[in-house]
Coordinates of C-alpha atoms and ligand atoms in Angstrom, one line a residue:
M15 CA 19.8 112.1 -304.4
K16 CA 17.4 109.8 -302.6
L17 CA 18.7 108.4 -299.3
T18 CA 17.7 104.7 -299.3
W19 CA 18.6 101.8 -297.1
F20 CA 20.9 100.2 -299.5
K21 CA 23.1 103.2 -300.0
K22 CA 24.0 103.6 -296.3
G23 CA 24.1 99.9 -295.8
T24 CA 27.3 97.9 -295.5
I25 CA 27.4 94.7 -297.5
Y26 CA 29.1 91.5 -296.4
Q27 CA 29.8 89.0 -299.1
I28 CA 29.7 85.3 -298.3
Y29 CA 31.2 82.7 -300.5
P30 CA 29.1 79.8 -299.1
R31 CA 31.5 77.0 -300.1
S32 CA 34.2 78.5 -297.9
F33 CA 32.2 80.1 -295.1
N34 CA 31.2 77.5 -292.5
D35 CA 30.6 73.8 -292.8
S36 CA 27.7 72.7 -290.5
N37 CA 27.6 69.0 -291.3
N38 CA 31.3 68.3 -291.6
D39 CA 31.5 67.2 -295.2
G40 CA 34.3 69.7 -296.0
I41 CA 32.0 72.1 -297.9
G42 CA 30.4 75.2 -296.4
D43 CA 26.6 75.3 -296.4
I44 CA 23.5 77.3 -295.6
R45 CA 23.1 76.0 -292.1
G46 CA 26.7 77.0 -291.5
I47 CA 25.7 80.6 -292.5
I48 CA 22.7 80.5 -290.1
E49 CA 25.1 79.5 -287.2
K50 CA 27.1 82.6 -287.9
L51 CA 24.4 85.2 -288.4
D52 CA 24.9 86.7 -284.9
Y53 CA 28.6 87.1 -285.7
I54 CA 27.8 88.9 -289.0
K55 CA 25.3 91.1 -287.2
S56 CA 28.0 91.9 -284.6
L57 CA 30.0 93.5 -287.4
H58 CA 27.2 96.1 -288.0
I59 CA 26.4 94.6 -291.4
D60 CA 23.2 95.6 -293.1
I61 CA 23.1 93.5 -296.2
I62 CA 24.4 90.0 -296.8
W63 CA 25.3 89.0 -300.4
L64 CA 25.5 85.3 -301.0
S65 CA 27.5 84.1 -304.0
P66 CA 25.4 81.5 -305.9
I67 CA 23.6 78.9 -303.9
F68 CA 21.6 77.3 -306.8
S69 CA 22.0 73.8 -308.3
S70 CA 25.2 73.6 -310.3
P71 CA 27.7 71.1 -311.4
N72 CA 30.3 73.5 -309.9
D73 CA 32.6 74.0 -312.9
D74 CA 32.9 77.6 -311.7
N75 CA 31.6 77.0 -308.1
G76 CA 28.0 77.9 -308.7
Y77 CA 28.5 80.5 -311.3
D78 CA 27.3 77.8 -313.7
I79 CA 23.7 77.3 -312.7
S80 CA 21.7 74.3 -313.8
D81 CA 18.4 75.2 -312.1
Y82 CA 17.7 78.8 -311.0
C83 CA 15.0 77.9 -308.6
S84 CA 16.6 75.2 -306.5
I85 CA 19.3 75.0 -303.9
M86 CA 22.5 73.2 -304.5
P87 CA 22.2 69.9 -302.5
E88 CA 25.7 70.4 -301.0
F89 CA 24.5 73.6 -299.5
G90 CA 21.3 72.3 -298.1
T91 CA 17.6 72.4 -298.8
M92 CA 15.0 75.1 -299.6
E93 CA 13.8 74.8 -296.0
D94 CA 17.3 75.7 -294.9
F95 CA 17.2 78.7 -297.2
D96 CA 13.8 79.8 -296.0
E97 CA 15.2 79.7 -292.5
L98 CA 18.3 81.6 -293.4
L99 CA 16.1 84.4 -294.9
K100 CA 13.8 84.5 -291.9
E101 CA 16.7 84.6 -289.4
T102 CA 18.5 87.3 -291.4
H103 CA 15.4 89.5 -291.5
K104 CA 14.8 88.8 -287.8
R105 CA 18.2 90.4 -287.0
G106 CA 17.3 93.4 -289.1
M107 CA 19.6 92.5 -292.0
R108 CA 18.8 92.1 -295.7
L109 CA 19.8 89.3 -298.0
I110 CA 20.6 89.5 -301.7
L111 CA 21.4 86.6 -304.0
D112 CA 23.8 86.3 -306.9
L113 CA 21.9 86.4 -310.2
V114 CA 24.0 84.8 -313.0
A115 CA 22.0 85.9 -316.0
N116 CA 24.6 86.1 -318.8
H117 CA 25.1 82.4 -318.9
C118 CA 23.9 79.1 -317.4
S119 CA 25.4 75.7 -317.0
D120 CA 25.7 73.3 -320.0
E121 CA 23.9 70.9 -317.7
H122 CA 20.9 73.2 -317.5
N123 CA 17.9 71.6 -319.1
W124 CA 17.7 74.5 -321.6
F125 CA 21.1 73.7 -323.0
E126 CA 20.7 69.9 -322.9
E127 CA 17.6 70.5 -325.1
A128 CA 19.2 73.1 -327.3
K129 CA 22.1 70.9 -328.4
K130 CA 19.9 68.1 -329.5
S131 CA 19.1 69.7 -332.9
K132 CA 18.9 73.0 -334.8
E133 CA 15.2 72.8 -334.7
N134 CA 14.9 72.3 -330.9
P135 CA 12.6 75.0 -329.3
Y136 CA 15.5 75.8 -326.9
R137 CA 18.1 76.2 -329.7
D138 CA 17.6 79.9 -329.8
Y139 CA 18.2 80.3 -326.0
F140 CA 21.9 80.3 -326.9
H141 CA 24.3 81.8 -329.4
W142 CA 25.1 79.2 -332.2
R143 CA 27.2 80.0 -335.3
K144 CA 28.5 78.0 -338.2
P145 CA 32.2 77.3 -338.3
A146 CA 34.5 79.7 -340.2
A147 CA 35.6 78.7 -343.7
D148 CA 38.6 76.8 -342.3
G149 CA 36.3 74.9 -339.8
G150 CA 37.6 77.0 -336.9
P151 CA 35.6 79.2 -334.5
P152 CA 33.3 81.8 -336.1
N153 CA 35.4 84.7 -334.8
N154 CA 38.4 85.6 -332.6
W155 CA 36.6 86.1 -329.3
M156 CA 38.5 84.9 -326.3
S157 CA 37.0 83.5 -323.1
F158 CA 37.7 85.4 -319.9
F159 CA 39.2 82.2 -318.6
G160 CA 41.5 81.6 -321.6
G161 CA 41.2 80.0 -325.0
S162 CA 38.5 80.6 -327.6
A163 CA 35.1 81.7 -326.5
W164 CA 33.5 79.2 -328.9
E165 CA 33.1 75.5 -328.4
F166 CA 32.3 73.1 -331.3
D167 CA 29.3 70.8 -330.9
E168 CA 29.7 67.6 -332.9
V169 CA 26.0 66.7 -333.1
T170 CA 24.8 69.8 -334.9
G171 CA 28.1 70.9 -336.4
E172 CA 27.9 74.4 -335.0
Y173 CA 29.8 76.4 -332.3
Y174 CA 28.2 77.9 -329.2
L175 CA 29.4 81.0 -327.4
H176 CA 30.8 80.9 -323.9
L177 CA 32.5 84.0 -322.6
F178 CA 33.5 82.0 -319.5
T179 CA 34.2 78.2 -319.4
R180 CA 32.8 75.9 -322.0
K181 CA 30.5 74.7 -319.4
Q182 CA 28.9 78.2 -319.1
P183 CA 27.1 78.8 -322.4
D184 CA 26.0 82.4 -322.9
L185 CA 22.2 82.9 -322.9
N186 CA 20.7 84.7 -325.9
W187 CA 19.0 87.8 -324.4
E188 CA 17.5 88.8 -327.7
N189 CA 15.1 85.9 -327.3
P190 CA 12.1 87.2 -325.2
K191 CA 11.6 83.7 -323.8
V192 CA 15.0 83.8 -322.2
R193 CA 14.3 87.1 -320.6
E194 CA 11.0 85.9 -319.3
E195 CA 12.7 82.8 -317.8
I196 CA 15.2 85.0 -316.0
Y197 CA 12.5 87.4 -314.8
N198 CA 10.5 84.5 -313.5
A199 CA 13.5 83.1 -311.6
M200 CA 13.9 86.6 -310.0
R201 CA 10.3 86.8 -309.1
F202 CA 10.5 83.3 -307.5
W203 CA 13.2 84.6 -305.0
L204 CA 11.7 88.1 -304.6
D205 CA 8.3 86.5 -303.7
K206 CA 10.1 84.6 -301.0
G207 CA 11.3 88.0 -299.6
V208 CA 14.9 88.3 -300.8
D209 CA 16.0 91.9 -300.9
G210 CA 17.6 92.1 -304.3
F211 CA 20.4 90.7 -306.5
R212 CA 24.0 91.2 -307.2
M213 CA 24.1 90.8 -311.0
D214 CA 26.9 88.8 -312.3
V215 CA 28.7 90.2 -315.4
I216 CA 25.4 92.0 -316.3
P217 CA 27.0 94.4 -318.9
L218 CA 27.7 91.3 -321.1
I219 CA 24.1 90.2 -321.8
S220 CA 23.8 92.0 -325.1
K221 CA 26.1 90.7 -327.9
R222 CA 27.4 92.8 -330.8
I223 CA 25.3 92.2 -333.9
G224 CA 27.0 89.9 -336.4
Y225 CA 29.7 88.9 -333.8
P226 CA 32.5 91.0 -335.3
D227 CA 36.1 90.1 -334.6
A228 CA 37.7 91.9 -331.7
P229 CA 40.5 94.4 -332.6
N230 CA 44.0 93.7 -331.5
V231 CA 44.0 95.8 -328.4
G232 CA 44.4 94.9 -324.7
F233 CA 41.9 92.5 -323.2
R234 CA 40.4 95.2 -320.9
K235 CA 39.7 97.4 -323.9
I236 CA 38.2 94.5 -325.8
I237 CA 35.9 93.9 -322.9
E238 CA 34.7 97.5 -322.9
D239 CA 34.2 97.8 -326.6
V240 CA 33.3 94.3 -327.8
Y241 CA 31.9 92.0 -325.0
A242 CA 30.3 94.5 -322.7
N243 CA 27.8 97.4 -323.3
G244 CA 26.2 95.8 -326.3
P245 CA 23.5 97.5 -328.3
T246 CA 20.4 96.3 -326.4
V247 CA 21.8 96.1 -322.9
H248 CA 19.9 99.2 -321.6
K249 CA 16.7 98.2 -323.2
Y250 CA 16.7 94.9 -321.4
L251 CA 17.9 96.3 -318.0
N252 CA 15.1 98.8 -318.3
E253 CA 12.6 96.1 -319.0
M254 CA 13.9 94.1 -316.1
N255 CA 13.6 97.0 -313.8
E256 CA 10.1 97.8 -315.0
K257 CA 8.8 94.2 -315.0
V258 CA 10.5 92.9 -311.9
I259 CA 12.8 94.9 -309.6
S260 CA 10.5 98.0 -309.3
K261 CA 7.6 95.9 -308.1
Y262 CA 9.5 95.0 -304.9
D263 CA 11.4 96.8 -302.2
A264 CA 14.6 95.3 -303.7
F265 CA 17.8 96.6 -305.2
S266 CA 20.3 95.6 -307.8
L267 CA 24.0 95.7 -307.5
A268 CA 25.7 95.5 -310.9
E269 CA 29.0 93.8 -311.3
G270 CA 30.7 96.5 -313.4
V271 CA 32.8 94.5 -315.8
G272 CA 33.5 96.7 -318.8
I273 CA 31.9 99.8 -317.4
N274 CA 33.9 103.0 -317.1
E275 CA 33.2 106.5 -315.9
S276 CA 31.8 107.6 -319.2
N277 CA 29.1 105.0 -319.5
A278 CA 28.4 104.3 -315.8
G279 CA 25.5 106.7 -315.6
L280 CA 23.7 104.9 -318.4
Y281 CA 23.5 101.9 -316.0
V282 CA 22.9 103.5 -312.6
D283 CA 21.5 107.1 -313.0
E284 CA 18.4 107.0 -311.0
D285 CA 16.1 108.5 -313.6
R286 CA 17.1 105.8 -316.1
K287 CA 15.5 103.1 -314.0
E288 CA 17.9 100.3 -314.8
L289 CA 20.2 99.2 -312.0
D290 CA 20.6 100.7 -308.5
M291 CA 24.3 100.5 -307.8
L292 CA 27.5 99.9 -309.7
Y293 CA 30.2 97.7 -308.2
H294 CA 33.2 99.1 -310.0
F295 CA 36.4 97.2 -310.4
D296 CA 39.0 99.9 -310.5
I297 CA 40.4 99.4 -307.0
L298 CA 40.4 95.6 -307.4
E299 CA 42.1 95.8 -310.8
C300 CA 44.4 98.7 -310.1
T301 CA 47.6 96.6 -310.3
I302 CA 46.4 94.5 -313.2
V303 CA 47.5 96.1 -316.4
N304 CA 45.4 94.1 -318.9
G305 CA 44.2 90.8 -317.7
K306 CA 45.0 88.4 -314.9
F307 CA 48.2 86.5 -315.1
E308 CA 49.7 89.1 -317.3
E309 CA 51.6 92.2 -316.4
V310 CA 51.3 93.5 -312.8
S311 CA 52.0 97.1 -312.0
P312 CA 53.2 98.2 -308.5
F313 CA 50.7 99.6 -306.1
D314 CA 50.4 103.4 -306.4
L315 CA 48.5 105.6 -303.9
I316 CA 48.0 108.5 -306.4
Q317 CA 46.2 106.1 -308.7
I318 CA 43.9 105.1 -305.9
K319 CA 43.1 108.7 -305.2
H320 CA 42.3 109.2 -308.9
I321 CA 40.0 106.2 -308.9
F322 CA 37.9 107.4 -305.9
K323 CA 37.8 110.9 -307.4
K324 CA 36.8 109.7 -310.8
W325 CA 33.9 107.8 -309.5
R326 CA 32.7 110.5 -307.2
D327 CA 32.6 112.9 -310.1
A328 CA 31.1 110.4 -312.5
I329 CA 28.0 109.6 -310.5
H330 CA 27.8 112.7 -308.4
G331 CA 24.2 113.2 -307.4
T332 CA 22.7 110.9 -310.0
G333 CA 23.8 107.4 -309.5
W334 CA 25.4 105.3 -306.8
I335 CA 28.5 103.1 -306.5
A336 CA 29.8 100.3 -304.3
N337 CA 33.4 100.1 -303.3
A338 CA 35.4 97.0 -302.6
M339 CA 39.0 96.0 -302.0
G340 CA 38.4 92.3 -302.0
N341 CA 36.1 89.6 -303.3
H342 CA 36.1 86.0 -304.3
D343 CA 37.8 86.8 -307.7
F344 CA 40.9 88.5 -306.4
A345 CA 43.8 87.8 -304.1
R346 CA 43.4 89.0 -300.5
M347 CA 43.3 92.7 -299.9
I348 CA 45.9 92.8 -297.1
S349 CA 48.4 90.9 -299.2
R350 CA 47.8 93.1 -302.2
F351 CA 47.5 96.6 -300.8
G352 CA 48.9 96.4 -297.2
D353 CA 51.8 94.8 -295.5
D354 CA 50.9 91.2 -294.5
K355 CA 54.0 90.9 -292.4
K356 CA 55.5 93.6 -290.1
Y357 CA 52.7 96.1 -290.2
Y358 CA 50.0 93.6 -290.7
L359 CA 47.6 94.9 -288.0
E360 CA 48.3 98.6 -288.8
S361 CA 48.0 98.3 -292.5
S362 CA 44.8 96.2 -292.4
K363 CA 43.1 98.8 -290.1
M364 CA 44.4 101.7 -292.2
L365 CA 43.0 100.3 -295.4
M366 CA 39.7 99.7 -293.7
T367 CA 39.7 103.3 -292.5
M368 CA 40.1 104.4 -296.1
M369 CA 37.4 102.1 -297.4
S370 CA 34.8 103.1 -294.7
T371 CA 35.3 106.8 -295.2
Q372 CA 34.6 106.8 -298.9
N373 CA 31.3 107.8 -300.5
G374 CA 29.4 104.8 -301.8
T375 CA 28.2 101.5 -300.3
L376 CA 31.0 99.5 -298.6
N377 CA 31.5 95.9 -299.5
I378 CA 33.3 93.6 -297.2
Y379 CA 34.4 90.2 -298.3
Q380 CA 34.3 87.3 -295.8
G381 CA 37.6 86.9 -293.8
D382 CA 38.9 90.4 -294.6
E383 CA 37.5 91.5 -291.2
I384 CA 40.1 89.3 -289.6
G385 CA 42.8 90.1 -292.1
M386 CA 43.0 86.8 -293.8
T387 CA 45.9 86.6 -296.2
N388 CA 46.9 84.9 -299.4
I389 CA 47.9 81.2 -299.3
T390 CA 50.9 79.5 -300.9
L391 CA 49.7 76.4 -302.6
Q392 CA 52.5 73.9 -302.9
S393 CA 51.6 72.2 -306.2
I394 CA 49.0 72.5 -309.0
D395 CA 47.1 69.6 -307.5
E396 CA 46.1 71.9 -304.6
V397 CA 44.7 74.5 -307.0
R398 CA 40.9 74.4 -307.3
D399 CA 39.9 77.5 -309.2
I400 CA 39.0 76.9 -312.9
Q401 CA 40.5 80.2 -314.0
S402 CA 43.9 79.4 -312.5
L403 CA 43.7 75.8 -313.8
N404 CA 42.9 77.0 -317.3
F405 CA 45.7 79.4 -317.2
Y406 CA 48.1 76.6 -316.1
K407 CA 46.9 74.3 -318.9
E408 CA 47.1 77.0 -321.6
N409 CA 50.6 77.7 -320.4
L410 CA 51.6 74.1 -320.7
K411 CA 50.7 74.4 -324.4
T412 CA 52.5 77.7 -325.0
N413 CA 55.3 77.3 -322.5
K414 CA 55.3 81.0 -322.0
Y415 CA 56.3 80.6 -318.4
S416 CA 58.0 77.8 -316.6
K417 CA 55.7 75.5 -314.5
E418 CA 57.2 76.9 -311.3
L419 CA 56.6 80.5 -312.4
A420 CA 53.1 79.7 -313.5
L421 CA 52.3 78.3 -310.0
E422 CA 53.9 81.4 -308.5
M423 CA 51.7 83.6 -310.5
I424 CA 48.7 81.6 -309.4
N425 CA 49.7 82.0 -305.8
K426 CA 50.1 85.7 -306.3
E427 CA 47.0 86.5 -308.2
G428 CA 44.7 83.4 -308.3
R429 CA 41.2 83.4 -306.9
D430 CA 41.8 80.5 -304.5
N431 CA 43.6 83.1 -302.3
A432 CA 40.2 84.5 -301.4
R433 CA 38.4 81.2 -301.3
T434 CA 40.3 79.3 -298.6
P435 CA 38.0 78.4 -295.7
V436 CA 37.2 81.1 -293.2
Q437 CA 39.5 80.8 -290.1
W438 CA 37.1 80.6 -287.1
S439 CA 39.6 79.2 -284.6
D440 CA 43.0 77.6 -284.1
E441 CA 41.5 74.1 -284.1
I442 CA 41.7 71.6 -286.9
N443 CA 41.0 73.1 -290.3
G444 CA 40.5 76.5 -288.6
G445 CA 37.3 75.4 -287.1
F446 CA 35.7 75.4 -290.5
S447 CA 35.1 71.7 -290.7
I448 CA 36.3 68.5 -289.1
Q449 CA 36.5 67.0 -292.5
E450 CA 39.4 67.9 -294.9
P451 CA 37.9 70.9 -296.7
W452 CA 37.5 71.2 -300.5
L453 CA 40.3 73.8 -300.6
K454 CA 43.2 73.9 -298.2
V455 CA 42.9 76.0 -295.1
N456 CA 45.6 78.6 -294.7
P457 CA 48.2 77.3 -292.2
N458 CA 48.2 80.7 -290.5
H459 CA 44.8 79.9 -289.0
T460 CA 46.7 79.0 -285.9
T461 CA 47.3 82.7 -285.3
I462 CA 44.8 84.5 -287.6
N463 CA 41.3 83.4 -286.6
V464 CA 38.1 84.8 -285.3
K465 CA 38.3 83.3 -281.9
N466 CA 41.6 84.9 -281.0
Q467 CA 40.4 88.2 -282.3
E468 CA 37.1 88.2 -280.4
N469 CA 39.1 88.3 -277.2
D470 CA 41.6 91.0 -278.3
P471 CA 40.3 94.6 -278.1
D472 CA 43.1 95.6 -280.5
S473 CA 42.3 93.0 -283.1
I474 CA 41.4 93.8 -286.8
L475 CA 38.0 92.3 -286.1
N476 CA 37.2 94.7 -283.3
F477 CA 38.5 97.5 -285.3
Y478 CA 36.1 96.7 -288.1
R479 CA 33.3 96.6 -285.6
Q480 CA 34.3 100.0 -284.2
I481 CA 34.6 101.8 -287.5
L482 CA 31.5 100.3 -289.0
K483 CA 29.6 101.5 -286.0
V484 CA 31.0 105.0 -286.4
R485 CA 30.1 104.9 -290.1
K486 CA 26.6 104.0 -289.2
D487 CA 26.3 106.8 -286.7
H488 CA 27.8 109.5 -289.0
D489 CA 26.1 110.1 -292.4
V490 CA 29.1 112.2 -293.4
F491 CA 31.1 109.0 -293.9
V492 CA 28.8 107.9 -296.7
Y493 CA 27.3 111.0 -298.1
G494 CA 29.7 113.9 -297.2
D495 CA 31.1 116.4 -299.7
F496 CA 34.7 115.5 -300.4
E497 CA 37.7 117.8 -300.3
E498 CA 41.2 116.5 -301.2
I499 CA 44.2 117.8 -299.4
E500 CA 47.7 117.4 -300.9
F501 CA 46.4 115.3 -303.7
N502 CA 49.8 114.8 -305.1
N503 CA 51.3 113.5 -301.9
P504 CA 52.3 109.9 -302.9
S505 CA 52.5 108.7 -299.3
L506 CA 49.6 110.3 -297.4
Y507 CA 45.9 110.3 -298.4
I508 CA 44.2 113.2 -296.7
Y509 CA 40.7 114.4 -297.2
K510 CA 38.0 116.4 -295.4
K511 CA 34.3 115.5 -295.6
T512 CA 31.4 117.7 -294.8
L513 CA 27.7 117.1 -294.4
G514 CA 25.6 119.8 -292.7
E515 CA 27.1 120.2 -289.2
E516 CA 29.3 117.1 -289.5
K517 CA 32.9 117.6 -290.6
I518 CA 35.7 115.1 -290.5
M519 CA 39.2 114.8 -291.7
V520 CA 40.8 111.5 -292.7
I521 CA 44.6 111.2 -292.7
L522 CA 46.1 107.9 -293.9
N523 CA 49.8 107.0 -294.1
F524 CA 50.5 104.4 -296.8
E525 CA 54.2 104.0 -295.9
S526 CA 56.2 101.9 -293.5
L527 CA 57.9 105.1 -292.4
K528 CA 56.7 108.0 -290.4
G529 CA 54.7 110.7 -292.2
H530 CA 54.2 114.4 -291.6
F531 CA 51.4 116.7 -292.4
E532 CA 50.9 120.4 -291.7
Y533 CA 47.5 121.8 -291.7
N534 CA 46.5 125.5 -291.8
E535 CA 44.6 125.3 -288.5
N536 CA 45.4 124.3 -285.0
L537 CA 44.5 120.7 -284.5
N538 CA 45.3 120.4 -280.8
E539 CA 41.7 120.5 -279.7
V540 CA 40.2 118.1 -282.2
N541 CA 38.5 115.0 -281.2
I542 CA 39.8 111.7 -282.6
L543 CA 37.0 109.5 -283.9
V544 CA 39.0 106.6 -285.1
N545 CA 42.7 105.7 -284.8
N546 CA 44.5 102.5 -285.5
Y547 CA 47.3 103.5 -283.0
K548 CA 46.9 104.3 -279.3
G549 CA 47.9 107.9 -279.7
L550 CA 48.4 110.6 -282.3
E551 CA 51.3 113.1 -282.3
I552 CA 49.9 116.6 -282.8
E553 CA 51.8 119.8 -282.2
N554 CA 49.7 122.8 -283.0
N555 CA 49.0 122.3 -286.7
R556 CA 51.6 119.6 -287.4
I557 CA 50.7 115.9 -287.3
T558 CA 53.2 113.1 -287.3
L559 CA 51.9 109.7 -288.4
E560 CA 53.3 106.4 -287.5
P561 CA 53.9 103.7 -290.2
Y562 CA 50.5 102.9 -291.7
Q563 CA 48.7 105.1 -289.2
G564 CA 45.2 106.1 -290.1
V565 CA 43.0 108.5 -288.2
V566 CA 39.6 110.1 -288.6
L567 CA 39.4 113.5 -286.8
D568 CA 36.1 115.1 -285.9
L569 CA 36.3 118.8 -287.0
G570 CA 32.6 119.5 -286.4
Ligands
LIG23 C1 31.8 86.9 -312.2 C2 32.0 86.2 -310.9 C3 33.1 85.2 -311.1 C4 32.6 84.2 -312.2 C5 32.2 84.9 -313.5 C6 31.4 84.1 -314.4 O1 32.9 87.7 -312.6 O2 32.3 87.1 -309.9 O3 33.4 84.5 -309.9 O4 33.6 83.3 -312.5 O5 31.4 86.1 -313.2 O6 30.1 83.9 -313.9
LIG24 CA1 28.7 71.0 -295.4

């Protein structure tokens, strides 16, 4: 296993629209990010991942790109970007961009040409099919955001494929010209000095030959077997690596949609020369049974233990994974996995203790470092996310749930939870902007905000700083051999990690009650590296944990 900068690094994900608004138009921007680089550095971050900043009509907030080599005017100019890159590097951090290569925007010049006629030279940049015999879509594929994945085009009388919204037509990767276009866009940014890419839904680029109907199984299974992992995906990722990534000191972080432990190695085993790191979804999706806005299962610690174990085993010594508990596509981590009320501080810190002591690269999503929570939107007019809006609209047609329940589900699971503006202070709009922001600021910004937490040594923010520093100083946090203790304990997560001379033990209490743990050695003398409480009750070999207490002991 090669030790490289991106494995040990901690990634901080920025959703630019919601991060910081420098010119007070209600929309976060690149200069707003520059203003906060010292703040990010103060968290001991190594790599910044920016969600898309390219020109886009914003049907899916930048994940629908209309020009891969330009900056969205709302976010600023190319000069702003160049400055951001320079200032990031100056502080010893790296910057990666979000490469959305599976689809572009229907307002991209390629698609505007392609839909003109069947003979247009850009026609074959996309997936076009004749209607089925009854005039309907060519097969039963569903969009990830609801409804058919096919949209009829009146002009040429054919359907085009869009696995996401109808304004996100899928690119045809079988066409070598398409691949060259994407590689050129990558080269454009890499030549500027960016350090790599997070690759949006990359396992979807290769489509099943003949576009066969999906079987009647759960959506997750359909993704694995029908939409993702197509026949040519590895050929093209290999080509991308050879022609582009390998020529630079850059890395690729694969969004692992549809990847499971049995095929992960095909994407990220080092000797296969495809992608560098797999961002798996298992933690993020652990309470989602099939798809969003469907059945939700309760949080289960044993399941979490299995997930981490499964991934350690799957890629042990050959590939690399990234772990995340929050991002721009899911509700807030503290609201989902912790207790965002009584044990708010304790559970936030305990979850972070778990995340930062796991093997793999750690991803932190903006705002989680101050424990930002879900928001309750009062009406559908306040909802901005296209996935939630599509769900709501579809539901109006089917009447499966009442309107009230549909909104409740959106408030519980919707992506806007993670996209509310970052709460910098208790001032108007949380200090994000003077102007009314594009999405409501969480009213709890009056208490939960960066400014308050800066001055409080016991804040979540300062805890993140502390533990990330410890992680940086101790390789065992990232690379250590893992030994589970009491695997079947449903309340405590306990493990030892060893790397050379370094030996730590992590003990985490996932309950709002005290927890007890007996170890086979005397623990009285051990040194406590990290603790989310002031003290720890140890009596010889017996430890008593407070509600949501989490500690890292130095056994070395
Ligand atoms: C990824 C992104 C998500 C986006 C989708 C389509 O899952 O994380 O935000 O909507 O791809 O590009
Ligand atoms: Ca702005």
